[in-house]
Amino acid sequence: DADVTQTPRNRITKTGKRIMLECSQTKGHDRMYWYRQDPGLGLQLIYYSFDVKDINKGEISDGYSVSRQAQAKFSLSLESAIPNQTALYFCATSDLTSGGYEQFFGPGTRLTVL
Amino acid sequence: AQSVTQLDSHVSVSEGTPVLLRCNYSSSYSPSLFWYVQHPNKGLQLLLKYTSAATLVKGINGFEAEFKKSETSFHLTKPSAHMSDAAEYFCVVISGGYQKVTFGTGTKLQVIP
Protein backbone atom coordinates (compact mmCIF):
# COMPACT_ATOMS: atom_id res chain seq x y z
CA ASP A 1 0.00 0.00 0.00
CA ALA A 2 1.68 3.20 -1.15
CA ASP A 3 0.02 5.11 1.71
CA VAL A 4 2.59 3.59 4.09
CA THR A 5 6.19 3.75 2.92
CA GLN A 6 9.35 2.35 4.45
CA THR A 7 12.96 3.23 3.75
CA PRO A 8 15.26 1.58 3.07
CA ARG A 9 13.67 -1.55 1.56
CA ASN A 10 16.81 -3.58 2.03
CA ARG A 11 19.85 -3.00 4.24
CA ILE A 12 22.95 -5.00 5.00
CA THR A 13 25.04 -3.82 7.91
CA LYS A 14 27.67 -5.03 10.33
CA THR A 15 27.50 -5.93 13.99
CA GLY A 16 27.74 -2.87 16.22
CA LYS A 17 26.54 -0.35 13.66
CA ARG A 18 23.66 2.04 14.34
CA ILE A 19 20.77 1.64 11.95
CA MET A 20 17.62 3.68 11.45
CA LEU A 21 14.55 2.44 9.62
CA GLU A 22 12.01 5.04 8.61
CA CYS A 23 8.28 4.88 8.11
CA SER A 24 6.00 7.53 6.66
CA GLN A 25 2.25 7.49 6.12
CA THR A 26 -0.23 9.64 4.25
CA LYS A 27 -3.33 7.97 5.69
CA GLY A 28 -3.71 10.50 8.49
CA HIS A 29 -3.81 7.73 11.08
CA ASP A 30 -2.90 8.46 14.67
CA ARG A 31 -1.49 5.04 15.55
CA MET A 32 1.74 3.61 14.19
CA TYR A 33 3.50 0.31 14.89
CA TRP A 34 6.80 -1.46 14.28
CA TYR A 35 6.90 -5.24 13.91
CA ARG A 36 9.58 -7.76 13.08
CA GLN A 37 8.87 -10.97 11.24
CA ASP A 38 10.90 -14.13 11.70
CA PRO A 39 10.08 -17.45 10.03
CA GLY A 40 7.67 -19.49 12.14
CA LEU A 41 7.09 -16.72 14.66
CA GLY A 42 4.62 -14.51 12.85
CA LEU A 43 4.87 -10.79 13.52
CA GLN A 44 6.07 -9.59 16.89
CA LEU A 45 5.36 -6.07 18.09
CA ILE A 46 8.45 -3.99 18.87
CA TYR A 47 7.01 -0.55 19.65
CA TYR A 48 3.78 1.29 19.04
CA SER A 49 2.67 4.90 19.24
CA PHE A 50 -0.85 6.23 19.69
CA ASP A 51 0.19 9.81 18.99
CA VAL A 52 3.34 11.94 18.96
CA LYS A 53 3.57 12.00 22.75
CA ASP A 54 2.45 8.44 23.44
CA ILE A 55 5.03 5.71 22.75
CA ASN A 56 4.83 2.22 24.18
CA LYS A 57 7.00 -0.87 24.28
CA GLY A 58 5.77 -3.99 22.59
CA GLU A 59 6.66 -7.63 23.18
CA ILE A 60 10.30 -7.41 22.04
CA SER A 61 11.59 -3.86 22.55
CA ASP A 62 15.03 -4.70 23.93
CA GLY A 63 17.78 -3.49 21.61
CA TYR A 64 15.45 -1.09 19.78
CA SER A 65 14.33 2.51 20.19
CA VAL A 66 11.82 4.65 18.32
CA SER A 67 11.05 8.25 17.55
CA ARG A 68 7.70 9.69 16.51
CA GLN A 69 8.84 12.88 14.78
CA ALA A 70 5.36 13.83 13.58
CA GLN A 71 1.98 12.20 13.19
CA ALA A 72 3.11 10.89 9.81
CA LYS A 73 6.60 9.66 10.73
CA PHE A 74 7.77 6.87 13.01
CA SER A 75 11.40 5.72 13.00
CA LEU A 76 12.93 2.58 14.45
CA SER A 77 16.57 2.55 15.55
CA LEU A 78 18.95 -0.24 16.34
CA GLU A 79 21.60 1.44 18.46
CA SER A 80 24.12 -1.37 18.08
CA ALA A 81 22.98 -3.98 15.62
CA ILE A 82 23.51 -7.68 16.32
CA PRO A 83 23.05 -10.68 14.00
CA ASN A 84 19.87 -11.93 15.69
CA GLN A 85 18.20 -8.68 14.66
CA THR A 86 18.35 -9.93 11.09
CA ALA A 87 14.67 -10.01 10.10
CA LEU A 88 11.95 -8.47 8.00
CA TYR A 89 10.61 -5.29 9.60
CA PHE A 90 7.14 -3.92 8.99
CA CYS A 91 5.62 -0.58 9.85
CA ALA A 92 1.84 -0.34 10.19
CA THR A 93 -0.77 2.31 10.90
CA SER A 94 -4.29 2.22 12.26
CA ASP A 95 -7.05 4.47 13.40
CA LEU A 96 -10.44 4.28 15.08
CA THR A 97 -11.98 5.05 11.69
CA SER A 98 -10.29 2.04 10.09
CA GLY A 99 -12.79 -0.41 11.55
CA GLY A 100 -11.59 -2.23 14.64
CA TYR A 101 -8.16 -0.65 14.28
CA GLU A 102 -7.37 -2.61 11.12
CA GLN A 103 -3.64 -2.52 10.49
CA PHE A 104 -2.34 -1.04 7.23
CA PHE A 105 1.15 -2.28 6.44
CA GLY A 106 4.12 -0.86 4.64
CA PRO A 107 6.07 -3.00 2.16
CA GLY A 108 8.69 -4.07 4.69
CA THR A 109 12.42 -3.58 5.20
CA ARG A 110 14.70 -6.58 4.97
CA LEU A 111 17.61 -6.08 7.39
CA THR A 112 20.66 -8.29 7.46
CA VAL A 113 23.22 -7.88 10.24
CA LEU A 114 26.54 -9.58 9.52
CA ALA B 1 -4.20 -12.07 28.72
CA GLN B 2 -4.69 -12.09 24.98
CA SER B 3 -3.47 -14.78 22.62
CA VAL B 4 -3.96 -16.22 19.16
CA THR B 5 -3.36 -19.84 18.21
CA GLN B 6 -3.16 -20.94 14.62
CA LEU B 7 -3.53 -24.66 14.96
CA ASP B 8 -1.63 -25.68 11.82
CA SER B 9 1.72 -24.30 10.74
CA HIS B 10 1.35 -25.92 7.30
CA VAL B 11 -1.73 -26.96 5.32
CA SER B 12 -1.60 -28.72 1.97
CA VAL B 13 -4.63 -29.02 -0.32
CA SER B 14 -5.23 -30.00 -3.92
CA GLU B 15 -6.36 -27.36 -6.37
CA GLY B 16 -10.16 -27.22 -6.44
CA THR B 17 -10.65 -28.69 -2.97
CA PRO B 18 -11.83 -26.77 0.13
CA VAL B 19 -9.47 -24.80 2.35
CA LEU B 20 -9.75 -24.64 6.16
CA LEU B 21 -7.25 -22.62 8.20
CA ARG B 22 -7.94 -22.72 11.91
CA CYS B 23 -7.60 -19.88 14.42
CA ASN B 24 -8.51 -19.80 18.09
CA TYR B 25 -8.17 -16.74 20.27
CA SER B 26 -8.28 -15.72 23.89
CA SER B 27 -9.33 -12.28 25.03
CA SER B 28 -10.88 -10.72 28.10
CA TYR B 29 -12.69 -8.20 25.92
CA SER B 30 -14.86 -8.24 22.83
CA PRO B 31 -12.29 -8.64 20.09
CA SER B 32 -11.91 -7.50 16.53
CA LEU B 33 -10.49 -10.32 14.43
CA PHE B 34 -8.64 -10.23 11.14
CA TRP B 35 -7.08 -12.52 8.58
CA TYR B 36 -4.11 -11.27 6.56
CA VAL B 37 -2.35 -12.98 3.68
CA GLN B 38 1.31 -12.70 2.75
CA HIS B 39 2.48 -13.98 -0.61
CA PRO B 40 6.17 -14.87 -0.97
CA ASN B 41 8.41 -11.81 -0.70
CA LYS B 42 5.40 -9.54 -0.39
CA GLY B 43 3.79 -7.44 2.32
CA LEU B 44 0.62 -8.20 4.24
CA GLN B 45 -2.80 -7.79 2.69
CA LEU B 46 -6.10 -7.79 4.56
CA LEU B 47 -8.36 -10.70 3.60
CA LEU B 48 -11.27 -10.00 5.91
CA LYS B 49 -12.25 -8.64 9.31
CA TYR B 50 -14.81 -9.14 12.06
CA THR B 51 -15.68 -6.07 14.14
CA SER B 52 -18.85 -7.14 16.02
CA ALA B 53 -21.27 -6.99 13.11
CA ALA B 54 -22.30 -10.14 11.20
CA THR B 55 -20.56 -13.25 12.50
CA LEU B 56 -20.04 -14.67 8.99
CA VAL B 57 -17.60 -12.42 7.22
CA LYS B 58 -16.83 -12.50 3.52
CA GLY B 59 -13.50 -11.32 2.24
CA ILE B 60 -11.55 -11.03 -0.96
CA ASN B 61 -10.77 -13.86 -3.38
CA GLY B 62 -13.66 -16.05 -2.18
CA PHE B 63 -12.48 -16.41 1.42
CA GLU B 64 -14.80 -16.22 4.38
CA ALA B 65 -14.60 -16.72 8.13
CA GLU B 66 -17.09 -17.28 10.91
CA PHE B 67 -16.75 -15.77 14.36
CA LYS B 68 -17.89 -18.30 16.97
CA LYS B 69 -17.77 -16.76 20.41
CA SER B 70 -18.69 -19.98 22.23
CA GLU B 71 -15.76 -21.76 20.61
CA THR B 72 -13.45 -18.69 20.62
CA SER B 73 -12.69 -19.46 16.99
CA PHE B 74 -12.36 -17.56 13.73
CA HIS B 75 -11.55 -20.18 11.12
CA LEU B 76 -10.85 -19.17 7.52
CA THR B 77 -12.45 -21.13 4.69
CA LYS B 78 -12.66 -21.19 0.92
CA PRO B 79 -14.77 -23.65 -1.08
CA SER B 80 -12.25 -24.26 -3.83
CA ALA B 81 -8.50 -23.62 -3.65
CA HIS B 82 -6.66 -21.94 -6.48
CA MET B 83 -2.95 -22.08 -7.16
CA SER B 84 -2.72 -18.35 -6.45
CA ASP B 85 -3.91 -18.99 -2.88
CA ALA B 86 -0.53 -20.46 -1.96
CA ALA B 87 0.76 -18.06 0.68
CA GLU B 88 1.11 -17.57 4.42
CA TYR B 89 -1.98 -16.58 6.38
CA PHE B 90 -2.05 -14.74 9.70
CA CYS B 91 -4.89 -14.50 12.19
CA VAL B 92 -4.87 -11.30 14.27
CA VAL B 93 -6.84 -10.23 17.34
CA ILE B 94 -7.20 -6.65 18.52
CA SER B 95 -9.04 -5.95 21.75
CA GLY B 96 -9.14 -4.15 25.04
CA GLY B 97 -9.35 -0.54 26.00
CA TYR B 98 -5.81 -0.10 24.73
CA GLN B 99 -6.55 -2.05 21.54
CA LYS B 100 -3.69 -4.51 21.97
CA VAL B 101 -2.63 -6.24 18.74
CA THR B 102 -1.63 -9.93 18.73
CA PHE B 103 -0.62 -11.96 15.68
CA GLY B 104 -0.80 -15.69 15.28
CA THR B 105 2.34 -17.51 14.15
CA GLY B 106 0.98 -18.07 10.67
CA THR B 107 -0.20 -20.97 8.50
CA LYS B 108 1.53 -21.73 5.22
CA LEU B 109 -0.92 -22.93 2.61
CA GLN B 110 0.39 -25.16 -0.17
CA VAL B 111 -1.84 -25.81 -3.18
CA ILE B 112 -1.01 -28.91 -5.19
CA PRO B 113 -1.89 -28.96 -8.89
GROMACS .gro file of C-alpha atoms in nm:
model
  227
    1ASP     CA    1   0.000   0.000   0.000
    2ALA     CA    2   0.168   0.320  -0.115
    3ASP     CA    3   0.002   0.511   0.171
    4VAL     CA    4   0.259   0.359   0.409
    5THR     CA    5   0.619   0.375   0.292
    6GLN     CA    6   0.935   0.235   0.445
    7THR     CA    7   1.296   0.323   0.375
    8PRO     CA    8   1.526   0.158   0.307
    9ARG     CA    9   1.367  -0.155   0.156
   10ASN     CA   10   1.681  -0.358   0.203
   11ARG     CA   11   1.985  -0.300   0.424
   12ILE     CA   12   2.295  -0.500   0.500
   13THR     CA   13   2.504  -0.382   0.791
   14LYS     CA   14   2.767  -0.503   1.033
   15THR     CA   15   2.750  -0.593   1.399
   16GLY     CA   16   2.774  -0.287   1.622
   17LYS     CA   17   2.654  -0.035   1.366
   18ARG     CA   18   2.366   0.204   1.434
   19ILE     CA   19   2.077   0.164   1.195
   20MET     CA   20   1.762   0.368   1.145
   21LEU     CA   21   1.455   0.244   0.962
   22GLU     CA   22   1.201   0.504   0.861
   23CYS     CA   23   0.828   0.488   0.811
   24SER     CA   24   0.600   0.753   0.666
   25GLN     CA   25   0.225   0.749   0.612
   26THR     CA   26  -0.023   0.964   0.425
   27LYS     CA   27  -0.333   0.797   0.569
   28GLY     CA   28  -0.371   1.050   0.849
   29HIS     CA   29  -0.381   0.773   1.108
   30ASP     CA   30  -0.290   0.846   1.467
   31ARG     CA   31  -0.149   0.504   1.555
   32MET     CA   32   0.174   0.361   1.419
   33TYR     CA   33   0.350   0.031   1.489
   34TRP     CA   34   0.680  -0.146   1.428
   35TYR     CA   35   0.690  -0.524   1.391
   36ARG     CA   36   0.958  -0.776   1.308
   37GLN     CA   37   0.887  -1.097   1.124
   38ASP     CA   38   1.090  -1.413   1.170
   39PRO     CA   39   1.008  -1.745   1.003
   40GLY     CA   40   0.767  -1.949   1.214
   41LEU     CA   41   0.709  -1.672   1.466
   42GLY     CA   42   0.462  -1.451   1.285
   43LEU     CA   43   0.487  -1.079   1.352
   44GLN     CA   44   0.607  -0.959   1.689
   45LEU     CA   45   0.536  -0.607   1.809
   46ILE     CA   46   0.845  -0.399   1.887
   47TYR     CA   47   0.701  -0.055   1.965
   48TYR     CA   48   0.378   0.129   1.904
   49SER     CA   49   0.267   0.490   1.924
   50PHE     CA   50  -0.085   0.623   1.969
   51ASP     CA   51   0.019   0.981   1.899
   52VAL     CA   52   0.334   1.194   1.896
   53LYS     CA   53   0.357   1.200   2.275
   54ASP     CA   54   0.245   0.844   2.344
   55ILE     CA   55   0.503   0.571   2.275
   56ASN     CA   56   0.483   0.222   2.418
   57LYS     CA   57   0.700  -0.087   2.428
   58GLY     CA   58   0.577  -0.399   2.259
   59GLU     CA   59   0.666  -0.763   2.318
   60ILE     CA   60   1.030  -0.741   2.204
   61SER     CA   61   1.159  -0.386   2.255
   62ASP     CA   62   1.503  -0.470   2.393
   63GLY     CA   63   1.778  -0.349   2.161
   64TYR     CA   64   1.545  -0.109   1.978
   65SER     CA   65   1.433   0.251   2.019
   66VAL     CA   66   1.182   0.465   1.832
   67SER     CA   67   1.105   0.825   1.755
   68ARG     CA   68   0.770   0.969   1.651
   69GLN     CA   69   0.884   1.288   1.478
   70ALA     CA   70   0.536   1.383   1.358
   71GLN     CA   71   0.198   1.220   1.319
   72ALA     CA   72   0.311   1.089   0.981
   73LYS     CA   73   0.660   0.966   1.073
   74PHE     CA   74   0.777   0.687   1.301
   75SER     CA   75   1.140   0.572   1.300
   76LEU     CA   76   1.293   0.258   1.445
   77SER     CA   77   1.657   0.255   1.555
   78LEU     CA   78   1.895  -0.024   1.634
   79GLU     CA   79   2.160   0.144   1.846
   80SER     CA   80   2.412  -0.137   1.808
   81ALA     CA   81   2.298  -0.398   1.562
   82ILE     CA   82   2.351  -0.768   1.632
   83PRO     CA   83   2.305  -1.068   1.400
   84ASN     CA   84   1.987  -1.193   1.569
   85GLN     CA   85   1.820  -0.868   1.466
   86THR     CA   86   1.835  -0.993   1.109
   87ALA     CA   87   1.467  -1.001   1.010
   88LEU     CA   88   1.195  -0.847   0.800
   89TYR     CA   89   1.061  -0.529   0.960
   90PHE     CA   90   0.714  -0.392   0.899
   91CYS     CA   91   0.562  -0.058   0.985
   92ALA     CA   92   0.184  -0.034   1.019
   93THR     CA   93  -0.077   0.231   1.090
   94SER     CA   94  -0.429   0.222   1.226
   95ASP     CA   95  -0.705   0.447   1.340
   96LEU     CA   96  -1.044   0.428   1.508
   97THR     CA   97  -1.198   0.505   1.169
   98SER     CA   98  -1.029   0.204   1.009
   99GLY     CA   99  -1.279  -0.041   1.155
  100GLY     CA  100  -1.159  -0.223   1.464
  101TYR     CA  101  -0.816  -0.065   1.428
  102GLU     CA  102  -0.737  -0.261   1.112
  103GLN     CA  103  -0.364  -0.252   1.049
  104PHE     CA  104  -0.234  -0.104   0.723
  105PHE     CA  105   0.115  -0.228   0.644
  106GLY     CA  106   0.412  -0.086   0.464
  107PRO     CA  107   0.607  -0.300   0.216
  108GLY     CA  108   0.869  -0.407   0.469
  109THR     CA  109   1.242  -0.358   0.520
  110ARG     CA  110   1.470  -0.658   0.497
  111LEU     CA  111   1.761  -0.608   0.739
  112THR     CA  112   2.066  -0.829   0.746
  113VAL     CA  113   2.322  -0.788   1.024
  114LEU     CA  114   2.654  -0.958   0.952
  115ALA     CA  115  -0.420  -1.207   2.872
  116GLN     CA  116  -0.469  -1.209   2.498
  117SER     CA  117  -0.347  -1.478   2.262
  118VAL     CA  118  -0.396  -1.622   1.916
  119THR     CA  119  -0.336  -1.984   1.821
  120GLN     CA  120  -0.316  -2.094   1.462
  121LEU     CA  121  -0.353  -2.466   1.496
  122ASP     CA  122  -0.163  -2.568   1.182
  123SER     CA  123   0.172  -2.430   1.074
  124HIS     CA  124   0.135  -2.592   0.730
  125VAL     CA  125  -0.173  -2.696   0.532
  126SER     CA  126  -0.160  -2.872   0.197
  127VAL     CA  127  -0.463  -2.902  -0.032
  128SER     CA  128  -0.523  -3.000  -0.392
  129GLU     CA  129  -0.636  -2.736  -0.637
  130GLY     CA  130  -1.016  -2.722  -0.644
  131THR     CA  131  -1.065  -2.869  -0.297
  132PRO     CA  132  -1.183  -2.677   0.013
  133VAL     CA  133  -0.947  -2.480   0.235
  134LEU     CA  134  -0.975  -2.464   0.616
  135LEU     CA  135  -0.725  -2.262   0.820
  136ARG     CA  136  -0.794  -2.272   1.191
  137CYS     CA  137  -0.760  -1.988   1.442
  138ASN     CA  138  -0.851  -1.980   1.809
  139TYR     CA  139  -0.817  -1.674   2.027
  140SER     CA  140  -0.828  -1.572   2.389
  141SER     CA  141  -0.933  -1.228   2.503
  142SER     CA  142  -1.088  -1.072   2.810
  143TYR     CA  143  -1.269  -0.820   2.592
  144SER     CA  144  -1.486  -0.824   2.283
  145PRO     CA  145  -1.229  -0.864   2.009
  146SER     CA  146  -1.191  -0.750   1.653
  147LEU     CA  147  -1.049  -1.032   1.443
  148PHE     CA  148  -0.864  -1.023   1.114
  149TRP     CA  149  -0.708  -1.252   0.858
  150TYR     CA  150  -0.411  -1.127   0.656
  151VAL     CA  151  -0.235  -1.298   0.368
  152GLN     CA  152   0.131  -1.270   0.275
  153HIS     CA  153   0.248  -1.398  -0.061
  154PRO     CA  154   0.617  -1.487  -0.097
  155ASN     CA  155   0.841  -1.181  -0.070
  156LYS     CA  156   0.540  -0.954  -0.039
  157GLY     CA  157   0.379  -0.744   0.232
  158LEU     CA  158   0.062  -0.820   0.424
  159GLN     CA  159  -0.280  -0.779   0.269
  160LEU     CA  160  -0.610  -0.779   0.456
  161LEU     CA  161  -0.836  -1.070   0.360
  162LEU     CA  162  -1.127  -1.000   0.591
  163LYS     CA  163  -1.225  -0.864   0.931
  164TYR     CA  164  -1.481  -0.914   1.206
  165THR     CA  165  -1.568  -0.607   1.414
  166SER     CA  166  -1.885  -0.714   1.602
  167ALA     CA  167  -2.127  -0.699   1.311
  168ALA     CA  168  -2.230  -1.014   1.120
  169THR     CA  169  -2.056  -1.325   1.250
  170LEU     CA  170  -2.004  -1.467   0.899
  171VAL     CA  171  -1.760  -1.242   0.722
  172LYS     CA  172  -1.683  -1.250   0.352
  173GLY     CA  173  -1.350  -1.132   0.224
  174ILE     CA  174  -1.155  -1.103  -0.096
  175ASN     CA  175  -1.077  -1.386  -0.338
  176GLY     CA  176  -1.366  -1.605  -0.218
  177PHE     CA  177  -1.248  -1.641   0.142
  178GLU     CA  178  -1.480  -1.622   0.438
  179ALA     CA  179  -1.460  -1.672   0.813
  180GLU     CA  180  -1.709  -1.728   1.091
  181PHE     CA  181  -1.675  -1.577   1.436
  182LYS     CA  182  -1.789  -1.830   1.697
  183LYS     CA  183  -1.777  -1.676   2.041
  184SER     CA  184  -1.869  -1.998   2.223
  185GLU     CA  185  -1.576  -2.176   2.061
  186THR     CA  186  -1.345  -1.869   2.062
  187SER     CA  187  -1.269  -1.946   1.699
  188PHE     CA  188  -1.236  -1.756   1.373
  189HIS     CA  189  -1.155  -2.018   1.112
  190LEU     CA  190  -1.085  -1.917   0.752
  191THR     CA  191  -1.245  -2.113   0.469
  192LYS     CA  192  -1.266  -2.119   0.092
  193PRO     CA  193  -1.477  -2.365  -0.108
  194SER     CA  194  -1.225  -2.426  -0.383
  195ALA     CA  195  -0.850  -2.362  -0.365
  196HIS     CA  196  -0.666  -2.194  -0.648
  197MET     CA  197  -0.295  -2.208  -0.716
  198SER     CA  198  -0.272  -1.835  -0.645
  199ASP     CA  199  -0.391  -1.899  -0.288
  200ALA     CA  200  -0.053  -2.046  -0.196
  201ALA     CA  201   0.076  -1.806   0.068
  202GLU     CA  202   0.111  -1.757   0.442
  203TYR     CA  203  -0.198  -1.658   0.638
  204PHE     CA  204  -0.205  -1.474   0.970
  205CYS     CA  205  -0.489  -1.450   1.219
  206VAL     CA  206  -0.487  -1.130   1.427
  207VAL     CA  207  -0.684  -1.023   1.734
  208ILE     CA  208  -0.720  -0.665   1.852
  209SER     CA  209  -0.904  -0.595   2.175
  210GLY     CA  210  -0.914  -0.415   2.504
  211GLY     CA  211  -0.935  -0.054   2.600
  212TYR     CA  212  -0.581  -0.010   2.473
  213GLN     CA  213  -0.655  -0.205   2.154
  214LYS     CA  214  -0.369  -0.451   2.197
  215VAL     CA  215  -0.263  -0.624   1.874
  216THR     CA  216  -0.163  -0.993   1.873
  217PHE     CA  217  -0.062  -1.196   1.568
  218GLY     CA  218  -0.080  -1.569   1.528
  219THR     CA  219   0.234  -1.751   1.415
  220GLY     CA  220   0.098  -1.807   1.067
  221THR     CA  221  -0.020  -2.097   0.850
  222LYS     CA  222   0.153  -2.173   0.522
  223LEU     CA  223  -0.092  -2.293   0.261
  224GLN     CA  224   0.039  -2.516  -0.017
  225VAL     CA  225  -0.184  -2.581  -0.318
  226ILE     CA  226  -0.101  -2.891  -0.519
  227PRO     CA  227  -0.189  -2.896  -0.889
   0.00000   0.00000   0.00000
